[in-house]
Amino acid sequence: MTQKHSLLGPSTLERLNRARADLRMGVPIVLTGAGQGVLVVAAEALEAPRLAELRLMGGDLVLALTAHRAATLKARAYDGDLARVLVPANASLRWLRALADPADDLNNPMKGPLQTLREGLADLHRAALVLTKSAQLLPAALVLEVPEPLALATRLNLTLVNMAEAEAELYRASPLFPVVSARLPMAASEAGRVHIFRPEDGGVEHYAIEIGTPPRDAPVLARLHSACFTGDVLGSLKCDCGPQLRAALAQMGEEGAGVLLYLNQEGRGIGLANKMRAYSLQDQGFDTVEANHRLGFEDDERDFRLGADLLRRMGFAQVRLLTNNPNKMKMLNTNGVEVVERVPLKVGLTAQNAGYLATKAAKSGHLL
C-alpha cells in the first residue's frame, strides 16, 4: 500500500521523524510491510490507560527486545538480532517496564520464564526497535498485529509508515546541510570559526569548529569528537572526553590550523538518559560494554559516516586524525576521506576512569 501525499504533506522521511516524536511521547504508530500491519508503542513511554486500550483490541501483544537484552533475561532470540516475547494476558505495566529497563535486574532477576515467538515474520518488530533506538529510547517496543492498519491509522489519526518505502531512509546516513557559520575567538585560538550543520531527517544538529584557515588541498589535522555533556561540560572523571576535547583544540591552535567535528552522539550514540542508565549499571559492577548490552544496545551505536560527510562538505579529502579509535579511521577511509596519519591523543587518565579506558582497549580495540 503506497502512501501518496501532495507536496504539502509529509514525505516518507518526514513520516519517520514524526514517528520518532510520537514514540517519545508514548503515542502509538502504525507500521506496514510484507502484507502485515502492526501497532507499535515504545515500552518506556507506555502508560496504563493505553495498555488497557491495546488489550481491548484483541490479539497477542508482543514485546520486541534486542538480542542483547534478551540474553540478559534468558529469553531465546529465535530471530537472531531480536526476540519477540509473548506478553501474558495478566502482565502489568510494571512487568513490561522491568523487561525493558535493567535498573532493577539484580534485585529482581527472575522475570520469566519468558515465551518467545519463533514463527512468523519479524521485519516490522525489527523496524520498531530501530525507530525506538533512533528516538533515543530504550530498545523495547510493544507490538500488536492489526488486520486493517490503514483504516486504524486514519480512524485514530496515527502516523503510518510503510516500511517497504521507508526502509532505505531508516538505515541511510542523513545528508547534512550548512545552516550558518560565524567567527568565534577561543582560548585555543583567536582564529576560530563555528559551522552549524543540520541533517535532512530532522535530527540533531552537528558542529564543525575550524581553527585558522586550513588548506583544502592538504591533509588537515582533524578530530571527530562525540558530544559528552558529563565530560566536556561537567569535567567528569569517569571518562577522558573533556581532556581529549581540550587537548585536540590546543594542538590545532599550536599548529595554527585544524578542524574539530563535534558530533551530537552522546553516550556512544544512545543519548544522555540512556548513558546515565549505563552509569547506574556500572555502579552495580558492569563495565561499559556490559552495561550497554544489558540496556539492549550495541557496544557503540555511533555513526561516523556523519564525520566523513561533514569533512567532504567542507572540502577536505585527507586528514591527520586525532584519535585512539581505529573504527573512526576505517569509517572515514570507507566513506571517501583518506586518513593519511593517526595522531594519538592519550590524555585524561584518572583513578576513576582507569577501568573504563582498559575496557575501551580490551573490548573496543582502542589504541591506548
GROMACS .gro file of C-alpha atoms in nm:
model
  368
    1MET     CA    1   0.000   0.000   0.000
    2THR     CA    2   0.174   0.312  -0.125
    3GLN     CA    3   0.134   0.629   0.080
    4LYS     CA    4   0.050   0.916  -0.153
    5HIS     CA    5   0.099   1.273  -0.048
    6SER     CA    6   0.095   1.616  -0.203
    7LEU     CA    7   0.393   1.844  -0.180
    8LEU     CA    8   0.230   1.993   0.130
    9GLY     CA    9   0.201   1.656   0.302
   10PRO     CA   10   0.481   1.468   0.482
   11SER     CA   11   0.733   1.271   0.280
   12THR     CA   12   0.849   0.926   0.388
   13LEU     CA   13   1.148   1.082   0.563
   14GLU     CA   14   0.923   1.327   0.745
   15ARG     CA   15   0.687   1.048   0.848
   16LEU     CA   16   0.981   0.866   1.006
   17ASN     CA   17   1.074   1.175   1.206
   18ARG     CA   18   0.710   1.218   1.310
   19ALA     CA   19   0.704   0.852   1.415
   20ARG     CA   20   1.010   0.903   1.638
   21ALA     CA   21   0.847   1.203   1.805
   22ASP     CA   22   0.526   1.007   1.864
   23LEU     CA   23   0.716   0.716   2.018
   24ARG     CA   24   0.893   0.952   2.259
   25MET     CA   25   0.555   1.085   2.374
   26GLY     CA   26   0.405   0.738   2.418
   27VAL     CA   27   0.177   0.774   2.115
   28PRO     CA   28   0.132   0.456   1.908
   29ILE     CA   29   0.242   0.443   1.545
   30VAL     CA   30   0.140   0.204   1.266
   31LEU     CA   31   0.396   0.016   1.056
   32THR     CA   32   0.311  -0.179   0.743
   33GLY     CA   33   0.509  -0.415   0.521
   34ALA     CA   34   0.511  -0.764   0.367
   35GLY     CA   35   0.132  -0.779   0.381
   36GLN     CA   36   0.126  -0.708   0.755
   37GLY     CA   37   0.036  -0.416   0.974
   38VAL     CA   38   0.128  -0.359   1.337
   39LEU     CA   39   0.059  -0.104   1.607
   40VAL     CA   40   0.379  -0.005   1.793
   41VAL     CA   41   0.432   0.171   2.128
   42ALA     CA   42   0.768   0.232   2.297
   43ALA     CA   43   0.768   0.032   2.622
   44GLU     CA   44   0.950   0.310   2.807
   45ALA     CA   45   0.681   0.569   2.725
   46LEU     CA   46   0.375   0.343   2.757
   47GLU     CA   47   0.113   0.436   3.019
   48ALA     CA   48  -0.151   0.212   3.182
   49PRO     CA   49  -0.457   0.359   3.001
   50ARG     CA   50  -0.304   0.291   2.659
   51LEU     CA   51  -0.201  -0.059   2.765
   52ALA     CA   52  -0.563  -0.126   2.863
   53GLU     CA   53  -0.683   0.007   2.525
   54LEU     CA   54  -0.437  -0.218   2.343
   55ARG     CA   55  -0.573  -0.520   2.527
   56LEU     CA   56  -0.930  -0.431   2.425
   57MET     CA   57  -0.826  -0.457   2.060
   58GLY     CA   58  -0.768  -0.832   2.096
   59GLY     CA   59  -0.478  -1.028   1.955
   60ASP     CA   60  -0.145  -1.120   2.109
   61LEU     CA   61   0.071  -0.844   2.248
   62VAL     CA   62   0.441  -0.896   2.175
   63LEU     CA   63   0.735  -0.716   2.333
   64ALA     CA   64   1.021  -0.680   2.086
   65LEU     CA   65   1.365  -0.676   2.252
   66THR     CA   66   1.717  -0.679   2.110
   67ALA     CA   67   1.917  -1.000   2.136
   68HIS     CA   68   2.148  -0.834   2.390
   69ARG     CA   69   1.860  -0.755   2.626
   70ALA     CA   70   1.703  -1.096   2.562
   71ALA     CA   71   2.028  -1.266   2.663
   72THR     CA   72   2.022  -1.082   2.996
   73LEU     CA   73   1.664  -1.200   3.052
   74LYS     CA   74   1.745  -1.560   2.943
   75ALA     CA   75   1.489  -1.528   2.662
   76ARG     CA   76   1.551  -1.711   2.335
   77ALA     CA   77   1.615  -1.482   2.038
   78TYR     CA   78   1.488  -1.701   1.754
   79ASP     CA   79   1.510  -1.409   1.511
   80GLY     CA   80   1.884  -1.366   1.557
   81ASP     CA   81   1.920  -0.998   1.641
   82LEU     CA   82   1.594  -0.970   1.834
   83ALA     CA   83   1.344  -1.163   2.043
   84ARG     CA   84   0.965  -1.143   2.028
   85VAL     CA   85   0.840  -1.201   2.381
   86LEU     CA   86   0.475  -1.303   2.412
   87VAL     CA   87   0.314  -1.080   2.675
   88PRO     CA   88   0.094  -1.275   2.922
   89ALA     CA   89  -0.269  -1.162   2.946
   90ASN     CA   90  -0.223  -1.056   3.309
   91ALA     CA   91   0.112  -0.880   3.260
   92SER     CA   92   0.125  -0.541   3.428
   93LEU     CA   93   0.283  -0.221   3.303
   94ARG     CA   94   0.544  -0.263   3.576
   95TRP     CA   95   0.634  -0.607   3.438
   96LEU     CA   96   0.674  -0.468   3.086
   97ARG     CA   97   0.897  -0.187   3.203
   98ALA     CA   98   1.106  -0.429   3.408
   99LEU     CA   99   1.175  -0.626   3.089
  100ALA     CA  100   1.269  -0.307   2.905
  101ASP     CA  101   1.479  -0.141   3.178
  102PRO     CA  102   1.758  -0.332   3.359
  103ALA     CA  103   1.772  -0.090   3.653
  104ASP     CA  104   1.629  -0.347   3.894
  105ASP     CA  105   1.768  -0.666   3.737
  106LEU     CA  106   1.997  -0.756   4.026
  107ASN     CA  107   1.722  -0.708   4.286
  108ASN     CA  108   1.461  -0.889   4.077
  109PRO     CA  109   1.645  -1.125   3.840
  110MET     CA  110   1.358  -1.372   3.776
  111LYS     CA  111   1.107  -1.225   3.532
  112GLY     CA  112   1.024  -1.541   3.342
  113PRO     CA  113   1.007  -1.798   3.216
  114LEU     CA  114   0.957  -1.593   2.901
  115GLN     CA  115   0.790  -1.737   2.592
  116THR     CA  116   0.936  -1.606   2.269
  117LEU     CA  117   0.792  -1.650   1.921
  118ARG     CA  118   0.978  -1.844   1.654
  119GLU     CA  119   0.716  -1.848   1.378
  120GLY     CA  120   0.612  -1.560   1.155
  121LEU     CA  121   0.788  -1.253   1.024
  122ALA     CA  122   0.993  -1.025   1.248
  123ASP     CA  123   1.066  -0.747   0.997
  124LEU     CA  124   0.824  -0.494   1.147
  125HIS     CA  125   0.939  -0.575   1.501
  126ARG     CA  126   1.297  -0.508   1.386
  127ALA     CA  127   1.194  -0.176   1.234
  128ALA     CA  128   1.015  -0.085   1.558
  129LEU     CA  129   1.337  -0.139   1.753
  130VAL     CA  130   1.543   0.067   1.508
  131LEU     CA  131   1.293   0.351   1.546
  132THR     CA  132   1.295   0.338   1.927
  133LYS     CA  133   1.675   0.341   1.927
  134SER     CA  134   1.688   0.637   1.691
  135ALA     CA  135   1.441   0.816   1.921
  136GLN     CA  136   1.699   0.756   2.199
  137LEU     CA  137   1.455   0.543   2.396
  138LEU     CA  138   1.522   0.203   2.546
  139PRO     CA  139   1.510  -0.052   2.260
  140ALA     CA  140   1.191  -0.225   2.368
  141ALA     CA  141   0.868  -0.196   2.169
  142LEU     CA  142   0.521  -0.331   2.234
  143VAL     CA  143   0.382  -0.463   1.905
  144LEU     CA  144   0.027  -0.568   1.817
  145GLU     CA  145  -0.066  -0.707   1.477
  146VAL     CA  146  -0.375  -0.535   1.334
  147PRO     CA  147  -0.591  -0.652   1.040
  148GLU     CA  148  -0.664  -0.314   0.875
  149PRO     CA  149  -0.368  -0.087   0.951
  150LEU     CA  150  -0.461   0.194   0.709
  151ALA     CA  151  -0.817   0.218   0.842
  152LEU     CA  152  -0.689   0.211   1.202
  153ALA     CA  153  -0.430   0.483   1.140
  154THR     CA  154  -0.692   0.700   0.969
  155ARG     CA  155  -0.954   0.649   1.240
  156LEU     CA  156  -0.716   0.721   1.530
  157ASN     CA  157  -0.509   0.983   1.344
  158LEU     CA  158  -0.188   0.783   1.397
  159THR     CA  159   0.136   0.818   1.200
  160LEU     CA  160   0.152   0.543   0.939
  161VAL     CA  161   0.487   0.432   0.794
  162ASN     CA  162   0.510   0.195   0.500
  163MET     CA  163   0.837   0.014   0.564
  164ALA     CA  164   0.868  -0.100   0.203
  165GLU     CA  165   0.914   0.269   0.121
  166ALA     CA  166   1.087   0.376   0.442
  167GLU     CA  167   1.347   0.104   0.500
  168ALA     CA  168   1.617   0.267   0.288
  169GLU     CA  169   1.560   0.602   0.460
  170LEU     CA  170   1.566   0.440   0.803
  171TYR     CA  171   1.914   0.293   0.761
  172ARG     CA  172   2.094   0.551   0.549
  173ALA     CA  173   2.307   0.831   0.690
  174SER     CA  174   2.108   1.152   0.660
  175PRO     CA  175   2.281   1.421   0.450
  176LEU     CA  176   2.394   1.729   0.643
  177PHE     CA  177   2.344   2.082   0.515
  178PRO     CA  178   2.513   2.404   0.630
  179VAL     CA  179   2.296   2.646   0.826
  180VAL     CA  180   2.533   2.922   0.937
  181SER     CA  181   2.894   2.988   1.035
  182ALA     CA  182   3.044   3.266   1.243
  183ARG     CA  183   3.380   3.369   1.385
  184LEU     CA  184   3.445   3.262   1.745
  185PRO     CA  185   3.768   3.354   1.926
  186MET     CA  186   3.853   3.074   2.171
  187ALA     CA  187   4.110   3.000   2.438
  188ALA     CA  188   4.274   2.755   2.199
  189SER     CA  189   4.289   3.006   1.916
  190GLU     CA  190   4.157   3.351   1.842
  191ALA     CA  191   4.122   3.242   1.480
  192GLY     CA  192   3.821   3.020   1.535
  193ARG     CA  193   3.502   2.969   1.336
  194VAL     CA  194   3.198   2.753   1.419
  195HIS     CA  195   2.989   2.596   1.142
  196ILE     CA  196   2.642   2.455   1.215
  197PHE     CA  197   2.508   2.167   1.004
  198ARG     CA  198   2.151   2.034   1.010
  199PRO     CA  199   2.055   1.682   0.895
  200GLU     CA  200   1.789   1.633   0.632
  201ASP     CA  201   1.595   1.389   0.853
  202GLY     CA  202   1.514   1.648   1.121
  203GLY     CA  203   1.759   1.504   1.372
  204VAL     CA  204   2.001   1.692   1.596
  205GLU     CA  205   2.248   1.942   1.453
  206HIS     CA  206   2.622   1.879   1.439
  207TYR     CA  207   2.905   2.134   1.456
  208ALA     CA  208   3.242   2.191   1.293
  209ILE     CA  209   3.498   2.405   1.477
  210GLU     CA  210   3.756   2.535   1.231
  211ILE     CA  211   4.088   2.666   1.363
  212GLY     CA  212   4.266   2.907   1.133
  213THR     CA  213   4.218   2.859   0.759
  214PRO     CA  214   4.336   2.505   0.685
  215PRO     CA  215   4.409   2.450   0.313
  216ARG     CA  216   4.168   2.215   0.139
  217ASP     CA  217   4.438   2.060  -0.083
  218ALA     CA  218   4.645   1.917   0.206
  219PRO     CA  219   4.576   1.676   0.493
  220VAL     CA  220   4.408   1.865   0.776
  221LEU     CA  221   4.459   1.793   1.147
  222ALA     CA  222   4.112   1.671   1.241
  223ARG     CA  223   3.918   1.515   1.524
  224LEU     CA  224   3.575   1.351   1.534
  225HIS     CA  225   3.457   1.426   1.886
  226SER     CA  226   3.130   1.282   2.015
  227ALA     CA  227   2.934   1.508   2.248
  228CYS     CA  228   2.984   1.428   2.616
  229PHE     CA  229   2.787   1.656   2.847
  230THR     CA  230   2.932   1.497   3.159
  231GLY     CA  231   3.294   1.514   3.044
  232ASP     CA  232   3.303   1.822   2.820
  233VAL     CA  233   3.085   2.044   3.041
  234LEU     CA  234   3.092   1.900   3.393
  235GLY     CA  235   3.451   1.776   3.397
  236SER     CA  236   3.355   1.415   3.472
  237LEU     CA  237   3.638   1.196   3.596
  238LYS     CA  238   3.465   0.880   3.465
  239CYS     CA  239   3.584   0.936   3.107
  240ASP     CA  240   3.862   1.109   2.912
  241CYS     CA  241   3.633   1.308   2.679
  242GLY     CA  242   3.683   1.655   2.827
  243PRO     CA  243   4.064   1.635   2.829
  244GLN     CA  244   4.058   1.496   2.473
  245LEU     CA  245   3.841   1.784   2.353
  246ARG     CA  246   4.064   2.049   2.507
  247ALA     CA  247   4.389   1.878   2.402
  248ALA     CA  248   4.271   1.845   2.042
  249LEU     CA  249   4.176   2.213   2.019
  250ALA     CA  250   4.502   2.315   2.186
  251GLN     CA  251   4.709   2.113   1.938
  252MET     CA  252   4.517   2.265   1.646
  253GLY     CA  253   4.581   2.609   1.796
  254GLU     CA  254   4.953   2.537   1.828
  255GLU     CA  255   4.974   2.424   1.465
  256GLY     CA  256   4.761   2.717   1.352
  257ALA     CA  257   4.505   2.507   1.163
  258GLY     CA  258   4.264   2.219   1.213
  259VAL     CA  259   3.902   2.116   1.225
  260LEU     CA  260   3.715   1.952   1.514
  261LEU     CA  261   3.379   1.793   1.435
  262TYR     CA  262   3.152   1.799   1.738
  263LEU     CA  263   2.901   1.521   1.669
  264ASN     CA  264   2.589   1.510   1.886
  265GLN     CA  265   2.610   1.136   1.954
  266GLU     CA  266   2.608   1.141   2.333
  267GLY     CA  267   2.689   0.822   2.518
  268ARG     CA  268   2.826   0.637   2.214
  269GLY     CA  269   2.506   0.723   2.033
  270ILE     CA  270   2.248   0.613   2.292
  271GLY     CA  271   2.168   0.958   2.432
  272LEU     CA  272   2.226   1.118   2.770
  273ALA     CA  273   1.935   0.949   2.951
  274ASN     CA  274   2.048   0.602   2.845
  275LYS     CA  275   2.409   0.694   2.919
  276MET     CA  276   2.304   0.774   3.278
  277ARG     CA  277   2.128   0.439   3.290
  278ALA     CA  278   2.455   0.279   3.180
  279TYR     CA  279   2.642   0.471   3.451
  280SER     CA  280   2.397   0.338   3.709
  281LEU     CA  281   2.464  -0.017   3.588
  282GLN     CA  282   2.839   0.048   3.606
  283ASP     CA  283   2.788   0.136   3.973
  284GLN     CA  284   2.649  -0.217   4.008
  285GLY     CA  285   2.976  -0.363   3.877
  286PHE     CA  286   2.927  -0.387   3.499
  287ASP     CA  287   3.177  -0.241   3.256
  288THR     CA  288   3.084   0.000   2.974
  289VAL     CA  289   3.013  -0.268   2.714
  290GLU     CA  290   2.824  -0.493   2.956
  291ALA     CA  291   2.607  -0.202   3.067
  292ASN     CA  292   2.519  -0.115   2.708
  293HIS     CA  293   2.427  -0.476   2.635
  294ARG     CA  294   2.206  -0.503   2.942
  295LEU     CA  295   2.020  -0.194   2.819
  296GLY     CA  296   1.975  -0.361   2.480
  297PHE     CA  297   2.227  -0.156   2.282
  298GLU     CA  298   2.536  -0.246   2.084
  299ASP     CA  299   2.883  -0.165   2.220
  300ASP     CA  300   2.881   0.154   2.015
  301GLU     CA  301   2.578   0.297   1.833
  302ARG     CA  302   2.755   0.596   1.678
  303ASP     CA  303   2.754   0.661   1.303
  304PHE     CA  304   3.087   0.806   1.192
  305ARG     CA  305   2.963   0.841   0.834
  306LEU     CA  306   2.844   1.180   0.963
  307GLY     CA  307   3.205   1.285   1.010
  308ALA     CA  308   3.303   1.184   0.657
  309ASP     CA  309   3.004   1.375   0.516
  310LEU     CA  310   3.095   1.690   0.709
  311LEU     CA  311   3.461   1.678   0.607
  312ARG     CA  312   3.372   1.631   0.239
  313ARG     CA  313   3.119   1.916   0.252
  314MET     CA  314   3.389   2.142   0.396
  315GLY     CA  315   3.625   2.049   0.112
  316PHE     CA  316   3.862   1.813   0.296
  317ALA     CA  317   3.965   1.487   0.129
  318GLN     CA  318   4.261   1.391   0.353
  319VAL     CA  319   4.308   1.411   0.730
  320ARG     CA  320   4.563   1.359   1.001
  321LEU     CA  321   4.319   1.213   1.250
  322LEU     CA  322   4.349   1.280   1.623
  323THR     CA  323   4.215   0.953   1.760
  324ASN     CA  324   4.282   0.632   1.950
  325ASN     CA  325   3.984   0.460   1.783
  326PRO     CA  326   4.066   0.251   1.470
  327ASN     CA  327   3.696   0.235   1.381
  328LYS     CA  328   3.692   0.610   1.314
  329MET     CA  329   3.981   0.566   1.072
  330LYS     CA  330   3.808   0.276   0.898
  331MET     CA  331   3.478   0.462   0.861
  332LEU     CA  332   3.645   0.771   0.715
  333ASN     CA  333   3.853   0.569   0.471
  334THR     CA  334   3.544   0.372   0.366
  335ASN     CA  335   3.341   0.688   0.310
  336GLY     CA  336   3.566   0.895   0.092
  337VAL     CA  337   3.805   1.066   0.334
  338GLU     CA  338   4.163   0.934   0.344
  339VAL     CA  339   4.333   0.908   0.682
  340VAL     CA  340   4.698   0.969   0.598
  341GLU     CA  341   4.814   0.963   0.960
  342ARG     CA  342   4.677   0.867   1.300
  343VAL     CA  343   4.777   1.120   1.564
  344PRO     CA  344   4.748   0.964   1.914
  345LEU     CA  345   4.551   1.152   2.179
  346LYS     CA  346   4.639   0.998   2.514
  347VAL     CA  347   4.524   1.233   2.787
  348GLY     CA  348   4.284   1.234   3.080
  349LEU     CA  349   4.374   0.918   3.274
  350THR     CA  350   4.228   0.930   3.627
  351ALA     CA  351   4.184   0.681   3.907
  352GLN     CA  352   3.811   0.688   3.835
  353ASN     CA  353   3.835   0.609   3.461
  354ALA     CA  354   4.123   0.359   3.451
  355GLY     CA  355   3.880   0.066   3.425
  356TYR     CA  356   3.678   0.245   3.157
  357LEU     CA  357   3.990   0.305   2.947
  358ALA     CA  358   4.102  -0.056   2.995
  359THR     CA  359   3.763  -0.173   2.867
  360LYS     CA  360   3.791   0.054   2.562
  361ALA     CA  361   4.127  -0.103   2.482
  362ALA     CA  362   4.027  -0.464   2.552
  363LYS     CA  363   3.674  -0.472   2.407
  364SER     CA  364   3.658  -0.182   2.160
  365GLY     CA  365   4.010  -0.201   2.019
  366HIS     CA  366   4.118   0.150   2.117
  367LEU     CA  367   4.492   0.204   2.084
  368LEU     CA  368   4.582   0.311   2.437
   0.00000   0.00000   0.00000
